[in-house]
Each structure stands twice: as structure tokens, then as C-alpha cells.
mmCIF file of C-alpha atoms in Angstrom:
data_model
loop_
_atom_site.group_PDB
_atom_site.id
_atom_site.type_symbol
_atom_site.label_atom_id
_atom_site.label_comp_id
_atom_site.label_asym_id
_atom_site.label_seq_id
_atom_site.Cartn_x
_atom_site.Cartn_y
_atom_site.Cartn_z
ATOM 1 C CA SER P 1 -0.213 -0.077 -0.099
ATOM 2 C CA PRO P 2 -0.532 2.230 -1.718
ATOM 3 C CA PRO P 3 -1.397 0.093 -4.741
ATOM 4 C CA ILE P 4 0.928 -0.184 -7.734
ATOM 5 C CA TRP P 5 -1.295 -0.522 -10.879
ATOM 6 C CA ARG P 6 -1.294 -0.426 -14.729
ATOM 7 C CA ARG P 7 -4.399 -0.171 -17.047
ATOM 8 C CA ILE P 8 -3.393 -1.592 -20.565
ATOM 9 C CA GLN P 9 -5.183 -2.331 -23.636
ATOM 10 C CA VAL P 10 -4.140 -5.193 -25.914
ATOM 11 C CA LYS P 11 -5.580 -7.099 -28.808
ATOM 12 C CA ASP P 12 -7.071 -10.662 -28.321
ATOM 13 C CA SER P 13 -4.095 -12.850 -27.593
ATOM 14 C CA THR P 14 -3.269 -15.916 -25.665
ATOM 15 C CA LEU P 15 -2.905 -15.565 -21.510
ATOM 16 C CA ASP P 16 0.613 -16.053 -21.826
ATOM 17 C CA LYS P 17 1.081 -12.972 -24.249
ATOM 18 C CA LEU P 18 -1.003 -11.175 -21.350
ATOM 19 C CA HIS P 19 1.529 -12.166 -19.142
ATOM 20 C CA GLU P 20 4.210 -10.781 -21.483
ATOM 21 C CA HIS P 21 2.075 -7.449 -21.640
ATOM 22 C CA ILE P 22 1.781 -7.317 -17.786
ATOM 23 C CA GLN P 23 5.373 -7.936 -17.238
ATOM 24 C CA THR P 24 6.594 -5.201 -19.648
ATOM 25 C CA ALA P 25 3.843 -2.708 -18.440
ATOM 26 C CA MET P 26 5.153 -3.305 -14.957
ATOM 27 C CA GLY P 27 8.734 -3.089 -15.719
ATOM 28 C CA TRP P 28 9.668 -6.817 -14.837
ATOM 29 C CA THR P 29 11.913 -8.999 -16.963
ATOM 30 C CA ASN P 30 10.017 -12.568 -16.631
ATOM 31 C CA GLY P 31 12.779 -13.978 -14.474
ATOM 32 C CA HIS P 32 10.230 -16.447 -12.670
ATOM 33 C CA LEU P 33 7.054 -18.483 -13.010
ATOM 34 C CA HIS P 34 3.669 -17.415 -13.350
ATOM 35 C CA ARG P 35 0.086 -18.298 -13.297
ATOM 36 C CA PHE P 36 -3.400 -17.164 -13.947
ATOM 37 C CA GLN P 37 -6.457 -18.267 -12.003
ATOM 38 C CA ILE P 38 -9.869 -17.678 -13.495
ATOM 39 C CA GLY P 39 -12.637 -19.256 -11.037
ATOM 40 C CA GLU P 40 -11.143 -22.527 -9.816
ATOM 41 C CA GLN P 41 -9.245 -23.130 -13.003
ATOM 42 C CA ARG P 42 -5.348 -22.387 -13.015
ATOM 43 C CA TYR P 43 -3.552 -21.871 -16.335
ATOM 44 C CA VAL P 44 0.409 -22.168 -16.767
ATOM 45 C CA ASP P 45 2.787 -22.543 -19.496
ATOM 46 C CA PRO P 46 3.127 -26.309 -19.998
ATOM 47 C CA MET P 47 6.730 -26.377 -20.588
ATOM 48 C CA LEU P 48 7.611 -24.552 -17.464
ATOM 49 C CA MET P 49 5.190 -26.442 -15.179
ATOM 50 C CA GLU P 50 5.996 -29.714 -17.219
ATOM 51 C CA GLU P 51 6.269 -31.796 -13.920
ATOM 52 C CA ASP P 52 2.913 -30.641 -12.175
ATOM 53 C CA PHE P 53 1.035 -29.840 -15.400
ATOM 54 C CA GLU P 54 -1.282 -32.985 -15.348
ATOM 55 C CA GLU P 55 -1.178 -33.545 -11.380
ATOM 56 C CA PHE P 56 -2.723 -30.111 -10.634
ATOM 57 C CA GLY P 57 -4.924 -30.083 -13.632
ATOM 58 C CA TYR P 58 -3.567 -27.020 -15.081
ATOM 59 C CA LYS P 59 -4.721 -25.620 -18.446
ATOM 60 C CA ASP P 60 -2.354 -24.267 -20.939
ATOM 61 C CA SER P 61 -1.733 -20.394 -20.837
ATOM 62 C CA THR P 62 -0.036 -20.388 -24.345
ATOM 63 C CA THR P 63 -2.827 -21.549 -26.085
ATOM 64 C CA THR P 64 -6.262 -19.961 -24.114
ATOM 65 C CA LEU P 65 -7.113 -16.960 -25.779
ATOM 66 C CA LEU P 66 -8.533 -13.912 -23.887
ATOM 67 C CA SER P 67 -11.651 -14.150 -26.023
ATOM 68 C CA GLU P 68 -12.362 -17.510 -24.479
ATOM 69 C CA ILE P 69 -12.120 -16.389 -20.969
ATOM 70 C CA VAL P 70 -13.867 -12.989 -20.999
ATOM 71 C CA PRO P 71 -17.652 -12.693 -20.625
ATOM 72 C CA LYS P 72 -19.456 -12.035 -24.026
ATOM 73 C CA GLY P 73 -21.022 -8.455 -24.017
ATOM 74 C CA GLY P 74 -17.981 -6.910 -22.488
ATOM 75 C CA LYS P 75 -19.205 -7.269 -18.799
ATOM 76 C CA ARG P 76 -16.480 -6.283 -16.188
ATOM 77 C CA PHE P 77 -14.428 -9.427 -15.053
ATOM 78 C CA ARG P 78 -11.833 -10.108 -12.655
ATOM 79 C CA PHE P 79 -9.085 -12.816 -12.331
ATOM 80 C CA ALA P 80 -5.940 -13.452 -10.630
ATOM 81 C CA TYR P 81 -2.303 -13.435 -12.009
ATOM 82 C CA GLU P 82 0.753 -14.475 -9.982
ATOM 83 C CA TYR P 83 4.394 -13.606 -10.856
ATOM 84 C CA ASP P 84 7.434 -15.266 -8.832
ATOM 85 C CA PHE P 85 6.193 -17.594 -6.575
ATOM 86 C CA GLY P 86 8.876 -17.022 -4.358
ATOM 87 C CA ASP P 87 7.961 -13.437 -3.867
ATOM 88 C CA SER P 88 4.394 -14.212 -4.581
ATOM 89 C CA TRP P 89 3.337 -10.832 -6.371
ATOM 90 C CA GLU P 90 -0.421 -11.105 -6.714
ATOM 91 C CA HIS P 91 -2.277 -9.249 -9.354
ATOM 92 C CA GLU P 92 -6.089 -8.591 -9.694
ATOM 93 C CA VAL P 93 -6.716 -8.329 -13.515
ATOM 94 C CA VAL P 94 -9.764 -6.542 -14.241
ATOM 95 C CA PHE P 95 -11.470 -6.781 -17.547
ATOM 96 C CA GLU P 96 -13.038 -3.561 -18.256
ATOM 97 C CA GLY P 97 -14.653 -4.072 -21.664
ATOM 98 C CA CYS P 98 -13.598 -4.016 -25.390
ATOM 99 C CA PRO P 99 -13.480 -0.597 -26.828
ATOM 100 C CA LYS P 100 -13.275 -0.501 -30.473
ATOM 101 C CA VAL P 101 -9.885 -0.705 -32.044
ATOM 102 C CA GLU P 102 -8.755 2.810 -33.318
ATOM 103 C CA VAL P 103 -7.548 3.123 -36.848
ATOM 104 C CA GLY P 104 -3.788 4.095 -36.796
ATOM 105 C CA ARG P 105 -3.375 3.255 -33.321
ATOM 106 C CA GLN P 106 -0.685 0.630 -32.502
ATOM 107 C CA TYR P 107 -1.313 -2.085 -29.561
ATOM 108 C CA PRO P 108 -0.520 -2.896 -26.952
ATOM 109 C CA LEU P 109 -1.129 0.274 -24.948
ATOM 110 C CA CYS P 110 -0.307 1.189 -21.283
ATOM 111 C CA LEU P 111 -2.791 4.023 -20.873
ATOM 112 C CA GLU P 112 -2.187 4.945 -17.253
ATOM 113 C CA GLY P 113 -0.716 3.795 -13.852
ATOM 114 C CA GLU P 114 0.712 4.904 -10.554
ATOM 115 C CA ARG P 115 4.128 3.908 -8.889
ATOM 116 C CA ALA P 116 7.292 2.003 -9.744
ATOM 117 C CA CYS P 117 7.019 -1.775 -9.854
ATOM 118 C CA PRO P 118 9.111 -3.335 -6.900
ATOM 119 C CA PRO P 119 12.734 -4.574 -8.396
ATOM 120 C CA GLU P 120 12.861 -8.432 -9.087
ATOM 121 C CA ASP P 121 13.737 -10.630 -6.341
ATOM 122 C CA VAL P 122 13.170 -7.846 -3.600
ATOM 123 C CA GLY P 123 11.447 -10.528 -1.237
ATOM 124 C CA GLY P 124 7.820 -9.864 -1.851
ATOM 125 C CA VAL P 125 5.504 -7.206 -0.274
ATOM 126 C CA GLY P 126 7.603 -7.308 3.065
ATOM 127 C CA GLY P 127 10.754 -7.414 1.432
ATOM 128 C CA TYR P 128 9.668 -4.490 -0.695
ATOM 129 C CA ALA P 129 8.674 -2.591 2.292
ATOM 130 C CA ASP P 130 12.008 -3.134 3.915
ATOM 131 C CA PHE P 131 13.849 -2.064 0.532
ATOM 132 C CA LEU P 132 11.804 1.404 0.681
ATOM 133 C CA GLU P 133 12.719 1.753 4.241
ATOM 134 C CA ALA P 134 16.471 1.405 3.543
ATOM 135 C CA ILE P 135 16.690 3.654 0.480
ATOM 136 C CA ARG P 136 14.693 6.405 2.309
ATOM 137 C CA ASP P 137 16.793 6.560 5.403
ATOM 138 C CA LYS P 138 19.987 8.086 4.610
ATOM 139 C CA ASN P 139 21.551 6.452 7.720
ATOM 140 C CA HIS P 140 20.255 2.915 7.024
ATOM 141 C CA GLU P 141 23.131 0.404 6.979
ATOM 142 C CA GLU P 142 21.731 -1.299 3.930
ATOM 143 C CA ARG P 143 21.003 2.187 1.956
ATOM 144 C CA GLU P 144 24.098 1.981 -0.234
ATOM 145 C CA ALA P 145 23.886 -1.906 -1.096
ATOM 146 C CA MET P 146 20.181 -1.515 -2.242
ATOM 147 C CA PHE P 147 20.911 1.580 -4.365
ATOM 148 C CA GLU P 148 23.829 -0.387 -5.727
ATOM 149 C CA TRP P 149 21.630 -3.440 -6.375
ATOM 150 C CA VAL P 150 19.036 -1.411 -8.519
ATOM 151 C CA SER P 151 21.994 0.255 -10.334
ATOM 152 C CA GLY P 152 21.918 3.457 -8.263
ATOM 153 C CA TRP P 153 18.542 4.922 -8.823
ATOM 154 C CA PHE P 154 14.940 3.955 -7.497
ATOM 155 C CA ASP P 155 12.046 6.279 -7.230
ATOM 156 C CA PRO P 156 8.925 4.529 -5.728
ATOM 157 C CA GLU P 157 6.606 6.972 -7.348
ATOM 158 C CA GLU P 158 7.905 7.042 -10.818
ATOM 159 C CA PHE P 159 5.802 5.771 -13.556
ATOM 160 C CA ASP P 160 5.380 6.760 -17.286
ATOM 161 C CA PRO P 161 3.136 5.388 -19.247
ATOM 162 C CA VAL P 162 4.657 6.002 -22.553
ATOM 163 C CA THR P 163 7.975 4.438 -21.486
ATOM 164 C CA ALA P 164 5.785 1.499 -20.536
ATOM 165 C CA THR P 165 4.138 1.387 -23.575
ATOM 166 C CA LYS P 166 7.390 1.421 -25.549
ATOM 167 C CA SER P 167 8.367 -1.743 -23.626
ATOM 168 C CA MET P 168 5.105 -3.462 -24.151
ATOM 169 C CA LYS P 169 5.655 -3.083 -28.024
ATOM 170 C CA LYS P 170 9.381 -4.174 -27.769
ATOM 171 C CA GLY P 171 8.196 -7.087 -25.694
ATOM 172 C CA LEU P 172 10.078 -9.509 -23.526
ATOM 173 C CA THR P 173 13.537 -11.224 -24.367
ATOM 174 C CA ASP P 174 13.158 -14.555 -25.724
ATOM 175 C CA TRP P 175 15.053 -16.623 -23.283
ATOM 176 C CA SER P 176 14.916 -19.684 -25.292
ATOM 177 C CA LYS P 177 16.984 -18.035 -28.199
ATOM 178 C CA GLU P 178 19.676 -16.849 -25.753
ATOM 179 C CA GLU P 179 22.867 -18.691 -25.997
ATOM 180 C CA ALA P 180 23.646 -20.388 -22.470
ATOM 181 C CA ILE P 181 26.842 -19.207 -20.689
#
């Protein structure tokens, strides 16, 4: 608290593509597992959750389209998205409807939002509170180390939807095409 949020517009896509849009709009790098929960059903990437996929009755987020899960007629609809099962960043995703596609507009878009995304691996809500305390207190013993960890700068109030839109359009790095070191 206060909440960190984004309002985005995307074309119909898979849940996994929505994951990518959320990641880039927030400012994360897709370094951890994720899942969606719609009602009692959980959706995951079967390649990432291979060992547990059948055992837990997951459905495939790489083939499930948004248009298959949102209510017909554009009624508001809520579902859950969790990123990083260790830090457990839980998001409430609210489908607000299907506005008409604007001619000449390139999607996806980040329309608005508030506050910077917590750094990766900060330790969840509690770890983020500790991180903020450390960077705000000029006498905190971990202040310098925390700023070094985030490359020297972090403003928890900073957010720019134009920058988020650029990140969304660029997309995530495809780690499967990266060379192993």
C-alpha cells in the first residue's frame, strides 16, 4: 500500500501473451514462473510447469485466448495473475470491456498507472517495504547496498505510461533463443 497498478489495452491474445504485456507494463523481466487463476481453474505454460501440469489439472496458458475467458458482451470480469512464486506478486486483473480498435493506433498500450514496479527478487511485499525503508533512510546500514543493487537509482513514485507502452511493444527477451553461458 499504496497500490501499484497499470491500465493497458491489448488485442485478443493468449494468456501467455497477456503475461508478457503485464511484465513489460510493470517493468519486470520474466525471470520467474507465473500463473493465472480464473475461477477455480489455473493456467500455466506447460513447458515451465511440466512436472506438475497434469497432476494439478492446469490448463495451457500458451493456447488459451483472452476471448475464450472474458464474458460475452463486455461485462467487467476479474481474475488473478501471480508472478514469482517465491515473492508471490499477486495481481487482480480487471477486464473492463472491449473498446473499438482505433484506426492508426498500434497496440498494446499502457494508458495509465501509478508507482514504480518493485525490483525483481526484492522479497515480496515485506521485502519491498524493507527495501523502501532502507533507501529512504540516509543512515540505514543497507541504503548504499540497496541503491547499488538497483543500479544507483529508484523512485517508488516514478511511472511513465509512454515508457511502459514502448516496453510493451518491444516485448520480452526470448530466453529460449539466448546462448547459455
